[in-house]
Short mmCIF file of C-alpha atoms in Angstrom, two decimals:
data_model
loop_
_atom_site.label_atom_id
_atom_site.label_comp_id
_atom_site.label_asym_id
_atom_site.label_seq_id
_atom_site.Cartn_x
_atom_site.Cartn_y
_atom_site.Cartn_z
CA UNK A 1 14.65 4.18 -61.39
CA UNK A 2 17.37 2.86 -59.08
CA UNK A 3 17.80 6.28 -57.49
CA UNK A 4 14.02 6.60 -57.03
CA UNK A 5 13.82 3.15 -55.45
CA UNK A 6 16.74 4.01 -53.16
CA UNK A 7 15.07 7.28 -52.18
CA UNK A 8 11.80 5.51 -51.49
CA UNK A 9 13.67 2.91 -49.39
CA UNK A 10 15.38 5.60 -47.36
CA UNK A 11 12.10 7.45 -46.93
CA UNK A 12 10.37 4.25 -45.84
CA UNK A 13 13.15 3.48 -43.33
CA UNK A 14 12.91 7.02 -42.03
CA UNK A 15 9.17 6.74 -41.63
CA UNK A 16 9.49 3.40 -39.85
CA UNK A 17 12.19 4.82 -37.59
CA UNK A 18 9.95 7.76 -36.75
CA UNK A 19 7.02 5.45 -36.04
CA UNK A 20 9.15 3.21 -33.86
CA UNK A 21 10.52 6.24 -32.05
CA UNK A 22 7.01 7.46 -31.37
CA UNK A 23 5.92 4.01 -30.23
CA UNK A 24 8.78 3.89 -27.76
CA UNK A 25 8.13 7.45 -26.63
CA UNK A 26 4.40 7.09 -25.93
CA UNK A 27 3.34 4.17 -23.75
CA UNK A 28 0.54 3.17 -21.43
CA UNK A 29 1.25 3.35 -17.72
CA UNK A 30 -0.79 1.83 -14.89
CA UNK A 31 -0.97 3.91 -11.70
CA UNK A 32 -2.93 1.39 -9.64
CA UNK A 33 -3.95 -2.22 -10.25
CA UNK A 34 -4.39 -5.36 -8.13
CA UNK A 35 -3.59 -3.49 -4.92
CA UNK A 36 0.10 -3.35 -5.84
CA UNK A 37 0.62 0.38 -6.16
CA UNK A 38 -0.53 1.90 -2.91
CA UNK A 39 -0.46 5.64 -2.79
CA UNK A 40 -1.79 8.30 -0.51
CA UNK A 41 -4.66 10.75 -0.40
CA UNK A 42 -3.25 14.21 0.20
CA UNK A 43 -4.59 15.62 3.48
CA UNK A 44 -4.66 19.22 2.25
CA UNK A 45 -8.11 19.93 0.83
CA UNK A 46 -9.48 16.42 1.52
CA UNK A 47 -13.23 16.43 2.19
CA UNK A 48 -13.82 12.65 1.94
CA UNK A 49 -14.97 11.50 5.39
CA UNK A 50 -12.28 8.80 5.56
CA UNK A 51 -8.88 7.99 4.11
CA UNK A 52 -8.79 5.33 1.37
CA UNK A 53 -8.33 1.65 2.06
CA UNK A 54 -5.79 0.65 -0.60
CA UNK A 55 -6.26 -3.12 -0.63
CA UNK A 56 -9.98 -3.50 0.00
CA UNK A 57 -11.68 -6.82 -0.60
CA UNK A 58 -15.46 -6.70 -0.65
CA UNK A 59 -15.60 -9.46 -3.24
CA UNK A 60 -15.33 -9.27 -7.03
CA UNK A 61 -17.67 -6.96 -8.93
CA UNK A 62 -17.65 -8.32 -12.47
CA UNK A 63 -14.50 -6.99 -14.14
CA UNK A 64 -13.49 -5.14 -10.94
CA UNK A 65 -11.51 -7.80 -9.14
CA UNK A 66 -10.30 -7.36 -5.56
CA UNK A 67 -8.20 -5.82 -4.17
CA UNK A 68 -9.12 -2.24 -5.07
CA UNK A 69 -9.27 1.23 -3.51
CA UNK A 70 -12.22 1.86 -1.19
CA UNK A 71 -13.48 5.26 -0.01
CA UNK A 72 -16.39 5.21 2.43
CA UNK A 73 -18.13 7.48 4.85
CA UNK A 74 -21.13 9.46 5.96
CA UNK A 75 -21.69 13.14 6.81
CA UNK A 76 -24.43 15.03 8.61
CA UNK A 77 -24.63 17.66 5.83
CA UNK A 78 -25.08 17.41 2.08
CA UNK A 79 -21.96 18.29 0.13
CA UNK A 80 -19.05 17.37 -2.13
CA UNK A 81 -16.46 14.77 -1.14
CA UNK A 82 -13.12 15.38 -2.86
CA UNK A 83 -9.50 14.38 -2.56
CA UNK A 84 -6.19 14.18 -4.45
CA UNK A 85 -4.63 10.76 -4.94
CA UNK A 86 -0.86 10.39 -5.16
CA UNK A 87 0.64 7.23 -6.65
CA UNK A 88 4.28 6.01 -6.53
CA UNK A 89 4.75 6.35 -10.31
CA UNK A 90 3.73 10.03 -10.33
CA UNK A 91 4.67 12.60 -11.55
CA UNK A 92 4.26 11.59 -15.22
CA UNK A 93 4.43 13.55 -18.47
CA UNK A 94 1.28 12.73 -20.46
CA UNK A 95 0.57 13.90 -23.98
CA UNK A 96 -2.95 13.25 -25.24
CA UNK A 97 -4.52 9.83 -25.02
CA UNK A 98 -7.01 8.80 -22.38
CA UNK A 99 -7.31 8.38 -18.62
CA UNK A 100 -8.68 4.95 -17.75
CA UNK A 101 -10.23 3.82 -14.48
CA UNK A 102 -12.96 1.60 -13.11
CA UNK A 103 -15.35 3.03 -10.53
CA UNK A 104 -18.30 1.68 -8.59
CA UNK A 105 -20.56 3.16 -5.93
CA UNK A 106 -23.03 1.73 -3.45
CA UNK A 107 -25.37 4.68 -4.18
CA UNK A 108 -26.56 6.58 -7.23
CA UNK A 109 -24.13 9.47 -7.23
CA UNK A 110 -22.29 11.97 -9.42
CA UNK A 111 -18.60 11.09 -9.73
CA UNK A 112 -15.89 13.47 -10.92
CA UNK A 113 -12.22 13.05 -11.83
CA UNK A 114 -9.51 15.57 -12.72
CA UNK A 115 -5.74 15.97 -13.00
CA UNK A 116 -3.41 18.27 -11.11
CA UNK A 117 0.11 19.45 -11.87
CA UNK A 118 2.44 21.58 -9.76
CA UNK A 119 0.58 24.83 -10.40
CA UNK A 120 -2.92 24.16 -11.72
CA UNK A 121 -5.75 21.69 -12.18
CA UNK A 122 -7.54 20.42 -15.27
CA UNK A 123 -11.26 20.56 -15.75
CA UNK A 124 -13.47 17.95 -14.09
CA UNK A 125 -15.01 15.06 -16.01
CA UNK A 126 -18.34 14.01 -14.50
CA UNK A 127 -20.05 10.62 -14.71
CA UNK A 128 -23.37 9.60 -13.22
CA UNK A 129 -22.80 6.33 -11.37
CA UNK A 130 -25.59 3.80 -10.99
CA UNK A 131 -25.61 2.07 -7.62
CA UNK A 132 -23.88 -1.32 -7.50
CA UNK A 133 -22.72 -1.14 -11.11
CA UNK A 134 -19.09 -1.13 -12.25
CA UNK A 135 -18.32 1.65 -14.74
CA UNK A 136 -15.22 1.35 -16.95
CA UNK A 137 -14.31 4.91 -17.92
CA UNK A 138 -12.02 5.91 -20.78
CA UNK A 139 -11.75 9.69 -20.68
CA UNK A 140 -9.90 11.55 -23.45
CA UNK A 141 -7.66 14.12 -21.83
CA UNK A 142 -9.25 16.70 -24.13
CA UNK A 143 -12.48 16.14 -22.15
CA UNK A 144 -10.58 17.37 -19.11
CA UNK A 145 -9.51 20.49 -20.97
CA UNK A 146 -5.98 19.14 -21.49
CA UNK A 147 -5.13 19.74 -25.13
CA UNK A 148 -1.33 19.47 -24.99
CA UNK A 149 1.19 17.79 -22.74
CA UNK A 150 0.59 17.84 -19.01
CA UNK A 151 2.77 16.91 -16.03
CA UNK A 152 0.45 14.91 -13.78
CA UNK A 153 1.32 15.14 -10.08
CA UNK A 154 -2.01 13.92 -8.67
CA UNK A 155 -5.33 12.46 -9.77
CA UNK A 156 -8.34 14.11 -8.16
CA UNK A 157 -11.54 12.16 -7.46
CA UNK A 158 -14.83 13.31 -6.01
CA UNK A 159 -18.45 12.53 -5.26
CA UNK A 160 -20.72 15.53 -5.66
CA UNK A 161 -23.82 16.56 -3.72
CA UNK A 162 -23.81 13.47 -1.55
CA UNK A 163 -26.97 13.53 0.60
CA UNK A 164 -26.67 13.94 4.37
CA UNK A 165 -26.74 10.81 6.55
CA UNK A 166 -26.22 8.57 3.52
CA UNK A 167 -23.40 6.07 3.98
CA UNK A 168 -21.68 5.84 0.60
CA UNK A 169 -18.78 3.71 -0.60
CA UNK A 170 -16.74 4.40 -3.74
CA UNK A 171 -14.53 1.69 -5.25
CA UNK A 172 -11.71 2.57 -7.69
CA UNK A 173 -9.44 0.22 -9.66
CA UNK A 174 -7.19 -0.07 -12.74
CA UNK A 175 -6.17 3.59 -12.96
CA UNK A 176 -3.82 4.50 -15.80
CA UNK A 177 -2.92 6.63 -18.80
CA UNK A 178 -2.67 5.51 -22.41
CA UNK A 179 0.07 7.94 -23.47
CA UNK A 180 3.02 8.69 -21.22
CA UNK A 181 6.19 10.05 -22.81
CA UNK A 182 9.43 8.16 -22.21
CA UNK A 183 12.61 9.98 -21.27
CA UNK A 184 10.79 13.25 -20.67
CA UNK A 185 11.40 14.81 -17.30
CA UNK A 186 8.32 16.56 -15.93
CA UNK A 187 8.82 20.30 -15.95
CA UNK A 188 7.53 20.50 -12.39
CA UNK A 189 7.12 17.79 -9.81
CA UNK A 190 5.32 17.76 -6.52
CA UNK A 191 7.16 16.26 -3.59
CA UNK A 192 5.40 15.18 -0.44
CA UNK A 193 8.40 16.28 1.56
CA UNK A 194 9.32 19.79 2.60
CA UNK A 195 10.22 22.42 0.04
CA UNK A 196 13.74 23.59 -0.87
CA UNK A 197 15.11 20.02 -0.56
CA UNK A 198 15.01 20.15 3.24
CA UNK A 199 14.97 16.53 4.47
CA UNK A 200 11.65 15.45 5.91
CA UNK A 201 12.09 14.99 9.65
CA UNK A 202 10.38 12.08 11.36
CA UNK A 203 9.34 12.59 14.96
CA UNK A 204 9.62 9.41 17.01
CA UNK A 205 6.64 8.39 19.13
CA UNK A 206 6.55 7.61 22.84
CA UNK A 207 4.59 4.40 22.22
CA UNK A 208 5.37 1.22 24.10
CA UNK A 209 5.68 -1.67 21.67
CA UNK A 210 4.02 -4.17 24.05
CA UNK A 211 0.95 -1.99 24.51
CA UNK A 212 -2.12 -2.77 22.39
CA UNK A 213 -2.95 0.94 22.32
CA UNK A 214 -1.82 3.25 19.52
CA UNK A 215 -2.84 6.80 18.67
CA UNK A 216 -3.30 7.98 15.11
CA UNK A 217 -0.33 9.99 13.89
CA UNK A 218 -0.38 10.93 10.19
CA UNK A 219 -3.69 9.22 9.48
CA UNK A 220 -6.86 11.19 10.32
CA UNK A 221 -8.42 8.34 12.33
CA UNK A 222 -7.68 4.93 13.77
CA UNK A 223 -7.99 1.96 11.43
CA UNK A 224 -10.53 -0.76 12.16
CA UNK A 225 -9.37 -4.17 13.34
CA UNK A 226 -9.12 -7.13 10.98
CA UNK A 227 -12.42 -8.99 10.95
CA UNK A 228 -12.32 -12.00 13.29
CA UNK A 229 -12.20 -15.47 11.73
CA UNK A 230 -13.87 -17.20 14.67
CA UNK A 231 -17.35 -16.74 16.09
CA UNK A 232 -17.67 -16.15 19.83
CA UNK A 233 -18.91 -19.74 20.29
CA UNK A 234 -15.94 -21.12 18.33
CA UNK A 235 -13.51 -18.95 20.31
CA UNK A 236 -14.83 -20.27 23.61
CA UNK A 237 -14.48 -23.84 22.38
CA UNK A 238 -10.90 -23.31 21.19
CA UNK A 239 -9.87 -21.43 24.35
CA UNK A 240 -10.81 -24.52 26.33
CA UNK A 241 -8.13 -26.42 24.39
CA UNK A 242 -5.28 -23.88 24.27
CA UNK A 243 -3.99 -20.82 26.08
CA UNK A 244 -2.68 -19.33 22.81
CA UNK A 245 -3.92 -15.89 21.77
CA UNK A 246 -3.90 -16.78 18.08
CA UNK A 247 -4.66 -20.11 16.38
CA UNK A 248 -4.11 -20.61 12.64
CA UNK A 249 -4.33 -23.64 10.39
CA UNK A 250 -1.29 -25.75 9.55
CA UNK A 251 -1.38 -24.54 5.95
CA UNK A 252 -1.44 -20.91 7.09
CA UNK A 253 1.49 -21.62 9.41
CA UNK A 254 3.52 -23.12 6.54
CA UNK A 255 2.78 -20.13 4.31
CA UNK A 256 4.05 -17.78 7.03
CA UNK A 257 7.23 -19.80 7.53
CA UNK A 258 7.92 -20.01 3.79
CA UNK A 259 7.39 -16.28 3.27
CA UNK A 260 9.99 -15.44 5.93
CA UNK A 261 12.50 -17.96 4.57
CA UNK A 262 12.08 -16.85 0.94
CA UNK A 263 15.37 -16.00 -0.80
CA UNK A 264 13.77 -14.47 -3.91
CA UNK A 265 10.72 -12.25 -4.24
CA UNK A 266 9.49 -9.25 -6.18
CA UNK A 267 9.57 -5.92 -4.38
CA UNK A 268 5.79 -5.66 -4.61
CA UNK A 269 5.28 -9.06 -3.01
CA UNK A 270 7.91 -8.32 -0.37
CA UNK A 271 6.02 -5.16 0.63
CA UNK A 272 2.86 -7.17 1.32
CA UNK A 273 4.46 -10.07 3.24
CA UNK A 274 4.43 -8.47 6.70
CA UNK A 275 0.88 -7.22 6.25
CA UNK A 276 -0.39 -10.57 4.93
CA UNK A 277 1.24 -12.56 7.74
CA UNK A 278 -0.16 -10.23 10.38
CA UNK A 279 -3.58 -10.45 8.76
CA UNK A 280 -3.42 -14.25 8.91
CA UNK A 281 -2.43 -14.37 12.57
CA UNK A 282 -4.43 -11.51 14.05
CA UNK A 283 -7.73 -12.34 12.34
CA UNK A 284 -7.41 -15.83 13.87
CA UNK A 285 -7.41 -14.34 17.36
CA UNK A 286 -9.01 -16.05 20.32
CA UNK A 287 -8.79 -12.98 22.54
CA UNK A 288 -9.30 -9.29 21.81
CA UNK A 289 -6.90 -6.36 22.35
CA UNK A 290 -3.85 -8.58 22.76
CA UNK A 291 -1.46 -6.59 20.56
CA UNK A 292 -1.46 -3.33 18.62
CA UNK A 293 -3.58 -3.26 15.45
CA UNK A 294 -1.18 -4.23 12.60
CA UNK A 295 -3.39 -2.52 10.03
CA UNK A 296 -3.01 0.81 11.83
CA UNK A 297 0.75 0.38 12.04
CA UNK A 298 1.11 -0.59 8.39
CA UNK A 299 -0.92 2.31 7.01
CA UNK A 300 0.82 4.78 9.33
CA UNK A 301 4.15 3.47 8.06
CA UNK A 302 2.93 3.89 4.48
CA UNK A 303 2.02 7.51 5.27
CA UNK A 304 5.50 8.18 6.71
CA UNK A 305 7.13 6.80 3.57
CA UNK A 306 4.85 8.83 1.29
CA UNK A 307 5.26 12.07 3.26
CA UNK A 308 9.04 11.78 3.02
CA UNK A 309 8.86 11.09 -0.73
CA UNK A 310 10.04 7.55 0.08
CA UNK A 311 13.32 8.60 1.68
CA UNK A 312 12.36 7.79 5.30
CA UNK A 313 11.09 4.23 5.75
CA UNK A 314 9.78 2.71 9.00
CA UNK A 315 10.83 -0.88 9.72
CA UNK A 316 7.79 -2.96 10.64
CA UNK A 317 8.49 -5.69 13.20
CA UNK A 318 6.46 -8.49 14.78
CA UNK A 319 7.58 -10.66 17.70
CA UNK A 320 4.75 -12.78 19.11
CA UNK A 321 3.63 -16.28 20.02
CA UNK A 322 0.87 -18.09 18.19
CA UNK A 323 -0.26 -21.68 17.64
CA UNK A 324 -1.45 -23.81 14.76
CA UNK A 325 -3.61 -26.90 14.33
CA UNK A 326 -1.57 -29.84 13.04
CA UNK A 327 -3.03 -33.10 11.81
CA UNK A 328 -2.49 -35.91 14.31
CA UNK A 329 -3.27 -38.73 11.87
CA UNK A 330 -3.09 -39.40 8.14
CA UNK A 331 -6.79 -38.69 7.65
CA UNK A 332 -6.55 -35.53 9.76
CA UNK A 333 -9.52 -36.61 11.84
CA UNK A 334 -7.86 -35.25 14.97
CA UNK A 335 -5.61 -32.24 15.51
CA UNK A 336 -2.83 -31.29 17.85
CA UNK A 337 -2.28 -27.66 18.81
CA UNK A 338 1.38 -26.81 18.20
CA UNK A 339 2.99 -23.70 19.64
CA UNK A 340 4.90 -21.43 17.24
CA UNK A 341 6.54 -18.01 17.22
CA UNK A 342 6.65 -15.23 14.67
CA UNK A 343 9.72 -13.02 14.47
CA UNK A 344 9.62 -11.00 11.28
CA UNK A 345 10.28 -7.62 9.67
CA UNK A 346 8.76 -5.75 6.75
CA UNK A 347 8.69 -2.55 4.75
CA UNK A 348 5.56 -0.51 3.90
CA UNK A 349 6.71 0.29 0.36
CA UNK A 350 8.02 -1.57 -2.67
CA UNK A 351 10.40 1.23 -3.66
CA UNK A 352 12.58 4.01 -2.29
CA UNK A 353 13.57 7.30 -3.87
CA UNK A 354 17.33 7.58 -4.35
CA UNK A 355 20.29 5.45 -3.32
CA UNK A 356 20.41 6.87 0.23
CA UNK A 357 17.46 6.40 2.56
CA UNK A 358 16.81 6.48 6.30
CA UNK A 359 15.44 3.38 8.01
CA UNK A 360 13.76 4.08 11.34
CA UNK A 361 12.94 1.74 14.22
CA UNK A 362 10.09 3.19 16.25
CA UNK A 363 8.38 0.99 18.88
CA UNK A 364 5.12 2.35 17.44
CA UNK A 365 5.62 0.02 14.44
CA UNK A 366 6.31 -3.14 16.48
CA UNK A 367 3.64 -5.76 17.20
CA UNK A 368 4.55 -7.72 20.33
CA UNK A 369 3.65 -8.62 23.90
CA UNK A 370 7.31 -8.67 24.91
CA UNK A 371 8.63 -5.93 27.16
CA UNK A 372 12.04 -6.09 25.48
CA UNK A 373 12.41 -5.42 21.77
CA UNK A 374 14.42 -7.83 19.61
CA UNK A 375 17.95 -6.82 18.68
CA UNK A 376 18.13 -6.02 14.97
CA UNK A 377 20.91 -5.51 12.46
CA UNK A 378 20.38 -4.54 8.82
CA UNK A 379 22.67 -5.53 5.96
CA UNK A 380 23.00 -4.02 2.48
CA UNK A 381 25.61 -5.35 0.03
CA UNK A 382 27.30 -7.33 2.79
CA UNK A 383 27.67 -4.35 5.13
CA UNK A 384 25.72 -4.79 8.38
CA UNK A 385 24.75 -2.17 10.94
CA UNK A 386 22.79 -2.39 14.17
CA UNK A 387 19.61 -0.36 14.46
CA UNK A 388 18.29 0.56 17.90
CA UNK A 389 14.84 1.83 18.92
CA UNK A 390 14.05 5.49 18.28
CA UNK A 391 17.04 5.96 16.01
CA UNK A 392 17.47 6.12 12.27
CA UNK A 393 19.90 4.06 10.23
CA UNK A 394 21.25 5.50 6.99
CA UNK A 395 21.27 2.92 4.19
CA UNK A 396 23.11 3.33 0.89
CA UNK A 397 22.36 1.10 -2.07
CA UNK A 398 24.97 0.37 -4.73
CA UNK A 399 22.68 1.01 -7.71
CA UNK A 400 19.12 1.46 -8.87
CA UNK A 401 16.81 -1.47 -9.50
CA UNK A 402 15.87 -4.40 -7.27
CA UNK A 403 17.95 -4.51 -4.09
CA UNK A 404 18.07 -6.91 -1.14
CA UNK A 405 17.99 -5.90 2.52
CA UNK A 406 18.93 -8.62 5.01
CA UNK A 407 17.40 -8.16 8.45
CA UNK A 408 18.91 -10.18 11.30
CA UNK A 409 16.73 -10.40 14.42
CA UNK A 410 17.33 -11.96 17.83
CA UNK A 411 14.66 -12.31 20.52
CA UNK A 412 15.62 -14.42 23.50
CA UNK A 413 17.06 -17.64 22.10
CA UNK A 414 15.39 -17.14 18.73
CA UNK A 415 17.40 -15.96 15.72
CA UNK A 416 15.82 -15.11 12.38
CA UNK A 417 17.47 -13.85 9.20
CA UNK A 418 15.03 -12.49 6.65
CA UNK A 419 15.46 -10.97 3.19
CA UNK A 420 13.41 -7.95 2.20
CA UNK A 421 13.32 -6.66 -1.37
CA UNK A 422 12.94 -3.09 -2.55
CA UNK A 423 13.28 -1.23 -5.86
CA UNK A 424 15.61 1.75 -5.83
CA UNK A 425 14.46 4.54 -8.15
#
């Protein structure tokens, strides 16, 4: 009896250990959610008319809450629109389970999704989308023809037999897998860099930072400007009171200042700070074509990082005057226009691949009206180095995990020291 009870106890412990081991080995992983995991659509084989917008905000659609991925376009012929999405957390080793995602279309259309590894693609799962309805899909991998483990390098999405001259928008959000194996190295991985471990070479532009003109580089087309906050009538009224190019509210000004002075921040929030501050300032413009389009610069910088497999990272810089409305009395019945200046840096990614990366300073990625670029030094683990335009600076991090990059900038008599945060993988 005692021996039997002991045997049963050992067997039970063994079973629990096995179950716990399995639970730790198989976990759900989110590829994209809340606009925090920007990826890239691979150019090779892309037939979507436009590249994705990774942080789109067209309002909330029920359980699809902005931001989300947006794919839009129109063609003069009927056909299939397809593309492969790459996310920072890929490649992943999946084993059974389901692929989850939310999709929505502005038209009645046939949607398809599939998986790709280094050498082959799964079958396509099709869903008929009803216009202006959010569809929450949970697709067993078996329905994609994946019956065993699979090393996912990309997620393919498509709209099929889209009519000619029909402008169609596809929204995608909350993409993930229910069963990803821990501590299993994918048997094959797809790098966005060159083959045979040859470092991806970045070619510096001949852009002038002060110019408002930029050509597309890695992106297939120029990005649209941020929508303007002021009507033409409001602009004319404000321009009669100030010669500033940009006019924000006092609260917006304080948010910008606090974001630059922040001493602690997640890597994901740090990645968005430059973009969000530029969005705040540039959308509150009083005049058009004053500086280069920050959205274009940011997404081009994202593409550089992705194409290098996150080993070559552009430094985003802004050096420009603006103004803000400050309350002139306790009731805020009247306002004073106060001049301010933005001197800031940013990164287009929340993570880098490996402890050694190249930081590049290309005038293409600088938003300014100044003819002279700010002097910049970059510090990691207390070691500071100067970075000059059209040169790369090699950074080495002491370990994996969250790391701090201190950027020291000087423009005229202005000095700013800002902390950027990045995860080293």
